[in-house]
Amino acid sequence: MPQLFQRYTNTLAPASIVAVFIALSAAVWGMHAIIFSPYATEVGQPVSQVVPFSHQHHVSGLGIDCRYCHTGVETSAFAGLPATETCMTCHSQIWRDAPMLEPVRQSWATGQPLHWNRVHNLPDYVYFDHSIHIQKGVGCISCHGHVDRMPLMAKSETLYMRWCLDCHKAPEVHLRPANEVFVMKETVPDEKRGAALLRAEEIDKTHLQDCSVCHR
Amino acid sequence: MNVGTATLCLAALAVCCVACRRDMGHQAYHRPLDKSSFFPDGMSARRLPAHTVARGQLQEDELFYTGHIDGKAVDLFPMPVTREMIERGQQRFDIYCAVCHGRTGQGNGMVVRRGFPAPPSYDLDRLRAAPAGHFVEVITNGYGLMYSYASRVEPADRWAIAAYIRVLQISRTAALKDAPPDERAKLQQEVAP
């Protein structure tokens, strides 16, 4: 009977240990890369819409306030999408023949709402309320990014739980005074101002990370 | 590999497949403006049936909701006009009105500069003489090419905007002596350089 294990198996044994370690690391790294890739997170990936609405044009070009269209953002959980009436307030007069706006005119004529595709979609087990974030001084830009530079709307953050918790752990880094909430400028972290805002808004950080804050 | 191991592997695989279901993420309820296959028009949100009044939507106070008394616009505010209210009015004006009317109410907002027919300046004698209720009425029902803002501006805010329009009108003809003494120096400084 020949030798069951040849000489080369002396190298193979330790090499296989290293190989398994490398393979496992690669798998973990690969999973991580996939989960945080723009493909999975949809960050920076414009969502196709029936009308290619440009936030860049309306926000930074015309200076229209976020609340002109997203009227519910200060008072309700849902920021609100504008009714066709809001589009037609201006577009009954300007760009009234633009082919791009045909779906808007159709909607206005038939009363059938425009079908927008969601860009920011949270799973149903997450409770989220816009109004409390606005009232306490979280700027639009903190979560939605530079909307004023987006010709087509895309997510700028992952909306992963870890990302939510980053801010719930240290909200003072992102808080801003009430009159700057809708301003499209990055928050400059300022410890003193943050601490003062926490006090003024009576934000109790000790409970901000409780499960039931977001999972109700 | 014996039968026991094979079963175990299959079971583990089955668990993996089941774990991929997203029932928790997509629960059987509608979020605002979701579509629905239940109703023929495909919308989950329903319109109010005709001749019904939603809770809290009974608009009994004619002055507050229309700016009218007995069907005529009146120059009377249904609430005390405070500094806080005027500042709220300024904020709302800048969001909803300034796009056409301009921040100073001259009718030269950005959308007008892009081709929308210009609205009249609040500085006109006709509008200076108009009762506060007129502005509330216009915000509520629209006027000329201006659409109704009833779905965008709350009734109390319409009055706040009306109050702020008065401020804009007064500001056009105000003299330096009309400003409080401690503000005068500041204003002069702004003009001087």
Tab-separated table of N, CA, C and O in Angstrom, chain B residues 3-68:
chain	number	residue	atom	x	y	z
B	3	VAL	N	-27.544	10.089	5.751
B	3	VAL	CA	-28.847	10.747	5.567
B	3	VAL	C	-29.046	11.877	6.578
B	3	VAL	O	-29.566	12.951	6.252
B	4	GLY	N	-28.595	11.670	7.827
B	4	GLY	CA	-28.758	12.680	8.875
B	4	GLY	C	-28.104	14.000	8.506
B	4	GLY	O	-28.729	15.063	8.591
B	5	THR	N	-26.851	13.908	8.049
B	5	THR	CA	-26.120	15.130	7.677
B	5	THR	C	-26.810	15.841	6.525
B	5	THR	O	-26.959	17.066	6.528
B	6	ALA	N	-27.255	15.063	5.556
B	6	ALA	CA	-27.921	15.638	4.382
B	6	ALA	C	-29.169	16.396	4.804
B	6	ALA	O	-29.426	17.525	4.349
B	7	THR	N	-29.954	15.817	5.669
B	7	THR	CA	-31.182	16.474	6.144
B	7	THR	C	-30.840	17.785	6.825
B	7	THR	O	-31.497	18.811	6.612
B	8	LEU	N	-29.790	17.745	7.658
B	8	LEU	CA	-29.378	18.934	8.398
B	8	LEU	C	-28.997	20.063	7.448
B	8	LEU	O	-29.407	21.212	7.624
B	9	CYS	N	-28.227	19.690	6.415
B	9	CYS	CA	-27.811	20.690	5.433
B	9	CYS	C	-29.011	21.298	4.725
B	9	CYS	O	-29.109	22.521	4.559
B	10	LEU	N	-29.952	20.447	4.316
B	10	LEU	CA	-31.161	20.915	3.629
B	10	LEU	C	-31.952	21.849	4.533
B	10	LEU	O	-32.437	22.903	4.110
B	11	ALA	N	-32.059	21.464	5.807
B	11	ALA	CA	-32.809	22.286	6.770
B	11	ALA	C	-32.164	23.658	6.899
B	11	ALA	O	-32.843	24.697	6.894
B	12	ALA	N	-30.814	23.666	6.986
B	12	ALA	CA	-30.098	24.941	7.119
B	12	ALA	C	-30.353	25.813	5.895
B	12	ALA	O	-30.603	27.021	5.996
B	13	LEU	N	-30.352	25.188	4.718
B	13	LEU	CA	-30.587	25.908	3.470
B	13	LEU	C	-32.002	26.495	3.461
B	13	LEU	O	-32.222	27.652	3.053
B	14	ALA	N	-32.948	25.675	3.949
B	14	ALA	CA	-34.345	26.123	3.983
B	14	ALA	C	-34.482	27.346	4.887
B	14	ALA	O	-35.163	28.325	4.541
B	15	VAL	N	-33.806	27.332	6.033
B	15	VAL	CA	-33.858	28.463	6.968
B	15	VAL	C	-33.334	29.726	6.292
B	15	VAL	O	-33.904	30.809	6.407
B	16	CYS	N	-32.242	29.543	5.535
B	16	CYS	CA	-31.663	30.690	4.836
B	16	CYS	C	-32.665	31.316	3.873
B	16	CYS	O	-32.795	32.532	3.770
B	17	CYS	N	-33.393	30.462	3.154
B	17	CYS	CA	-34.358	30.966	2.181
B	17	CYS	C	-35.494	31.700	2.875
B	17	CYS	O	-35.914	32.780	2.472
B	18	VAL	N	-36.004	31.122	3.951
B	18	VAL	CA	-37.116	31.717	4.690
B	18	VAL	C	-36.692	33.060	5.270
B	18	VAL	O	-37.445	34.026	5.262
B	19	ALA	N	-35.433	33.137	5.723
B	19	ALA	CA	-34.960	34.346	6.378
B	19	ALA	C	-34.914	35.531	5.430
B	19	ALA	O	-34.829	36.665	5.848
B	20	CYS	N	-34.991	35.281	4.131
B	20	CYS	CA	-34.907	36.365	3.171
B	20	CYS	C	-36.246	37.044	2.936
B	20	CYS	O	-36.330	38.021	2.215
B	21	ARG	N	-37.302	36.527	3.514
B	21	ARG	CA	-38.610	37.163	3.292
B	21	ARG	C	-38.649	38.514	3.982
B	21	ARG	O	-38.039	38.720	5.020
B	22	ARG	N	-39.363	39.481	3.377
B	22	ARG	CA	-39.329	40.860	3.865
B	22	ARG	C	-40.671	41.285	4.448
B	22	ARG	O	-41.055	42.429	4.324
B	23	ASP	N	-41.388	40.331	5.061
B	23	ASP	CA	-42.719	40.658	5.577
B	23	ASP	C	-42.706	41.817	6.565
B	23	ASP	O	-43.612	42.640	6.590
B	24	MET	N	-41.660	41.890	7.391
B	24	MET	CA	-41.588	42.962	8.382
B	24	MET	C	-41.372	44.319	7.708
B	24	MET	O	-41.872	45.334	8.156
B	25	GLY	N	-40.625	44.292	6.638
B	25	GLY	CA	-40.314	45.537	5.943
B	25	GLY	C	-41.473	46.049	5.101
B	25	GLY	O	-41.601	47.235	4.868
B	26	HIS	N	-42.298	45.129	4.643
B	26	HIS	CA	-43.468	45.515	3.849
B	26	HIS	C	-44.710	44.998	4.529
B	26	HIS	O	-45.177	43.916	4.231
B	27	GLN	N	-45.234	45.752	5.451
B	27	GLN	CA	-46.397	45.294	6.203
B	27	GLN	C	-47.681	45.704	5.490
B	27	GLN	O	-47.674	46.568	4.618
B	28	ALA	N	-48.755	45.050	5.934
B	28	ALA	CA	-50.022	45.231	5.222
B	28	ALA	C	-50.741	46.505	5.643
B	28	ALA	O	-51.845	46.474	6.164
B	29	TYR	N	-50.068	47.634	5.497
B	29	TYR	CA	-50.770	48.904	5.700
B	29	TYR	C	-50.214	49.925	4.722
B	29	TYR	O	-49.169	49.699	4.109
B	30	HIS	N	-50.925	51.026	4.596
B	30	HIS	CA	-50.521	52.026	3.613
B	30	HIS	C	-49.842	53.210	4.282
B	30	HIS	O	-50.334	53.729	5.270
B	31	ARG	N	-48.743	53.600	3.734
B	31	ARG	CA	-48.140	54.855	4.138
B	31	ARG	C	-48.752	55.946	3.254
B	31	ARG	O	-49.337	55.641	2.215
B	32	PRO	N	-48.605	57.218	3.662
B	32	PRO	CA	-49.268	58.282	2.892
B	32	PRO	C	-48.939	58.221	1.407
B	32	PRO	O	-47.796	58.004	1.027
B	33	LEU	N	-49.975	58.372	0.603
B	33	LEU	CA	-49.873	58.419	-0.865
B	33	LEU	C	-49.436	57.101	-1.498
B	33	LEU	O	-49.082	57.070	-2.679
B	34	ASP	N	-49.457	56.001	-0.727
B	34	ASP	CA	-49.161	54.700	-1.324
B	34	ASP	C	-50.208	54.372	-2.380
B	34	ASP	O	-51.324	54.866	-2.325
B	35	LYS	N	-49.825	53.503	-3.329
B	35	LYS	CA	-50.845	53.041	-4.262
B	35	LYS	C	-51.550	51.825	-3.667
B	35	LYS	O	-51.052	51.207	-2.727
B	36	SER	N	-52.702	51.527	-4.223
B	36	SER	CA	-53.492	50.421	-3.695
B	36	SER	C	-54.173	49.713	-4.840
B	36	SER	O	-54.677	50.350	-5.774
B	37	SER	N	-54.176	48.394	-4.778
B	37	SER	CA	-54.854	47.657	-5.851
B	37	SER	C	-56.326	47.459	-5.498
B	37	SER	O	-57.089	46.913	-6.285
B	38	PHE	N	-56.723	47.911	-4.316
B	38	PHE	CA	-58.088	47.665	-3.849
B	38	PHE	C	-59.100	48.574	-4.535
B	38	PHE	O	-60.189	48.150	-4.894
B	39	PHE	N	-58.705	49.855	-4.703
B	39	PHE	CA	-59.642	50.806	-5.305
B	39	PHE	C	-59.369	50.950	-6.804
B	39	PHE	O	-58.217	50.882	-7.245
B	40	PRO	N	-60.411	51.159	-7.588
B	40	PRO	CA	-60.250	51.235	-9.042
B	40	PRO	C	-59.284	52.340	-9.477
B	40	PRO	O	-58.588	52.194	-10.468
B	41	ASP	N	-59.232	53.467	-8.738
B	41	ASP	CA	-58.350	54.550	-9.184
B	41	ASP	C	-56.909	54.337	-8.744
B	41	ASP	O	-56.043	55.168	-9.027
B	42	GLY	N	-56.640	53.235	-8.017
B	42	GLY	CA	-55.264	52.894	-7.683
B	42	GLY	C	-54.657	53.682	-6.537
B	42	GLY	O	-53.480	53.557	-6.245
B	43	MET	N	-55.474	54.526	-5.877
B	43	MET	CA	-54.939	55.320	-4.769
B	43	MET	C	-55.402	54.739	-3.433
B	43	MET	O	-56.530	54.279	-3.307
B	44	SER	N	-54.514	54.775	-2.455
B	44	SER	CA	-54.935	54.295	-1.128
B	44	SER	C	-55.640	55.410	-0.358
B	44	SER	O	-56.526	55.166	0.441
B	45	ALA	N	-55.247	56.655	-0.617
B	45	ALA	CA	-55.910	57.773	0.048
B	45	ALA	C	-57.243	58.037	-0.637
B	45	ALA	O	-57.323	58.016	-1.867
B	46	ARG	N	-58.274	58.230	0.142
B	46	ARG	CA	-59.604	58.440	-0.446
B	46	ARG	C	-60.021	59.893	-0.358
B	46	ARG	O	-59.659	60.598	0.590
B	47	ARG	N	-60.785	60.334	-1.324
B	47	ARG	CA	-61.343	61.686	-1.252
B	47	ARG	C	-62.529	61.661	-0.293
B	47	ARG	O	-63.166	60.627	-0.116
B	48	LEU	N	-62.823	62.823	0.298
B	48	LEU	CA	-63.991	62.896	1.167
B	48	LEU	C	-65.242	62.684	0.321
B	48	LEU	O	-65.334	63.234	-0.770
B	49	PRO	N	-66.187	61.892	0.816
B	49	PRO	CA	-67.472	61.809	0.106
B	49	PRO	C	-68.133	63.188	0.073
B	49	PRO	O	-67.890	64.001	0.966
B	50	ALA	N	-68.931	63.428	-0.949
B	50	ALA	CA	-69.562	64.747	-1.096
B	50	ALA	C	-70.410	65.086	0.120
B	50	ALA	O	-71.009	64.202	0.755
B	51	HIS	N	-70.424	66.357	0.460
B	51	HIS	CA	-71.261	66.895	1.540
B	51	HIS	C	-70.907	66.330	2.908
B	51	HIS	O	-71.761	66.221	3.779
B	52	THR	N	-69.666	65.929	3.113
B	52	THR	CA	-69.257	65.503	4.445
B	52	THR	C	-68.232	66.505	4.973
B	52	THR	O	-67.567	67.198	4.213
B	53	VAL	N	-68.148	66.591	6.296
B	53	VAL	CA	-67.206	67.492	6.937
B	53	VAL	C	-66.299	66.664	7.823
B	53	VAL	O	-66.766	65.941	8.695
B	54	ALA	N	-65.011	66.738	7.572
B	54	ALA	CA	-64.074	65.966	8.391
B	54	ALA	C	-63.986	66.585	9.780
B	54	ALA	O	-64.246	67.787	9.959
B	55	ARG	N	-63.622	65.756	10.740
B	55	ARG	CA	-63.489	66.229	12.111
B	55	ARG	C	-62.500	67.399	12.161
B	55	ARG	O	-61.406	67.332	11.599
B	56	GLY	N	-62.925	68.480	12.795
B	56	GLY	CA	-62.058	69.651	12.914
B	56	GLY	C	-62.065	70.546	11.687
B	56	GLY	O	-61.349	71.527	11.624
B	57	GLN	N	-62.862	70.187	10.685
B	57	GLN	CA	-62.878	70.965	9.448
B	57	GLN	C	-64.159	71.779	9.282
B	57	GLN	O	-64.423	72.313	8.214
B	58	LEU	N	-64.966	71.849	10.324
B	58	LEU	CA	-66.196	72.630	10.253
B	58	LEU	C	-65.823	74.105	10.360
B	58	LEU	O	-65.378	74.566	11.406
B	59	GLN	N	-65.966	74.822	9.239
B	59	GLN	CA	-65.481	76.202	9.232
B	59	GLN	C	-66.618	77.163	9.497
B	59	GLN	O	-67.177	77.766	8.597
B	60	GLU	N	-66.936	77.304	10.785
B	60	GLU	CA	-68.101	78.096	11.166
B	60	GLU	C	-67.799	79.582	11.235
B	60	GLU	O	-68.662	80.414	11.005
B	61	ASP	N	-66.523	79.905	11.608
B	61	ASP	CA	-66.169	81.291	11.842
B	61	ASP	C	-65.917	81.990	10.506
B	61	ASP	O	-64.863	81.843	9.908
B	62	GLU	N	-66.903	82.729	10.039
B	62	GLU	CA	-66.817	83.333	8.704
B	62	GLU	C	-65.604	84.251	8.571
B	62	GLU	O	-64.850	84.164	7.608
B	63	LEU	N	-65.384	85.115	9.554
B	63	LEU	CA	-64.282	86.071	9.484
B	63	LEU	C	-62.948	85.333	9.401
B	63	LEU	O	-62.123	85.601	8.536
B	64	PHE	N	-62.735	84.365	10.306
B	64	PHE	CA	-61.454	83.659	10.372
B	64	PHE	C	-61.151	82.894	9.094
B	64	PHE	O	-60.024	82.907	8.601
B	65	TYR	N	-62.151	82.253	8.518
B	65	TYR	CA	-61.892	81.389	7.366
B	65	TYR	C	-61.999	82.094	6.020
B	65	TYR	O	-61.439	81.639	5.020
B	66	THR	N	-62.741	83.200	5.959
B	66	THR	CA	-62.936	83.838	4.652
B	66	THR	C	-62.449	85.279	4.606
B	66	THR	O	-62.266	85.836	3.520
B	67	GLY	N	-62.261	85.915	5.761
B	67	GLY	CA	-61.897	87.328	5.765
B	67	GLY	C	-63.111	88.217	5.559
B	67	GLY	O	-62.994	89.418	5.363
B	68	HIS	N	-64.287	87.598	5.575
B	68	HIS	CA	-65.527	88.338	5.324
B	68	HIS	C	-66.381	88.430	6.586
B	68	HIS	O	-66.278	87.584	7.477
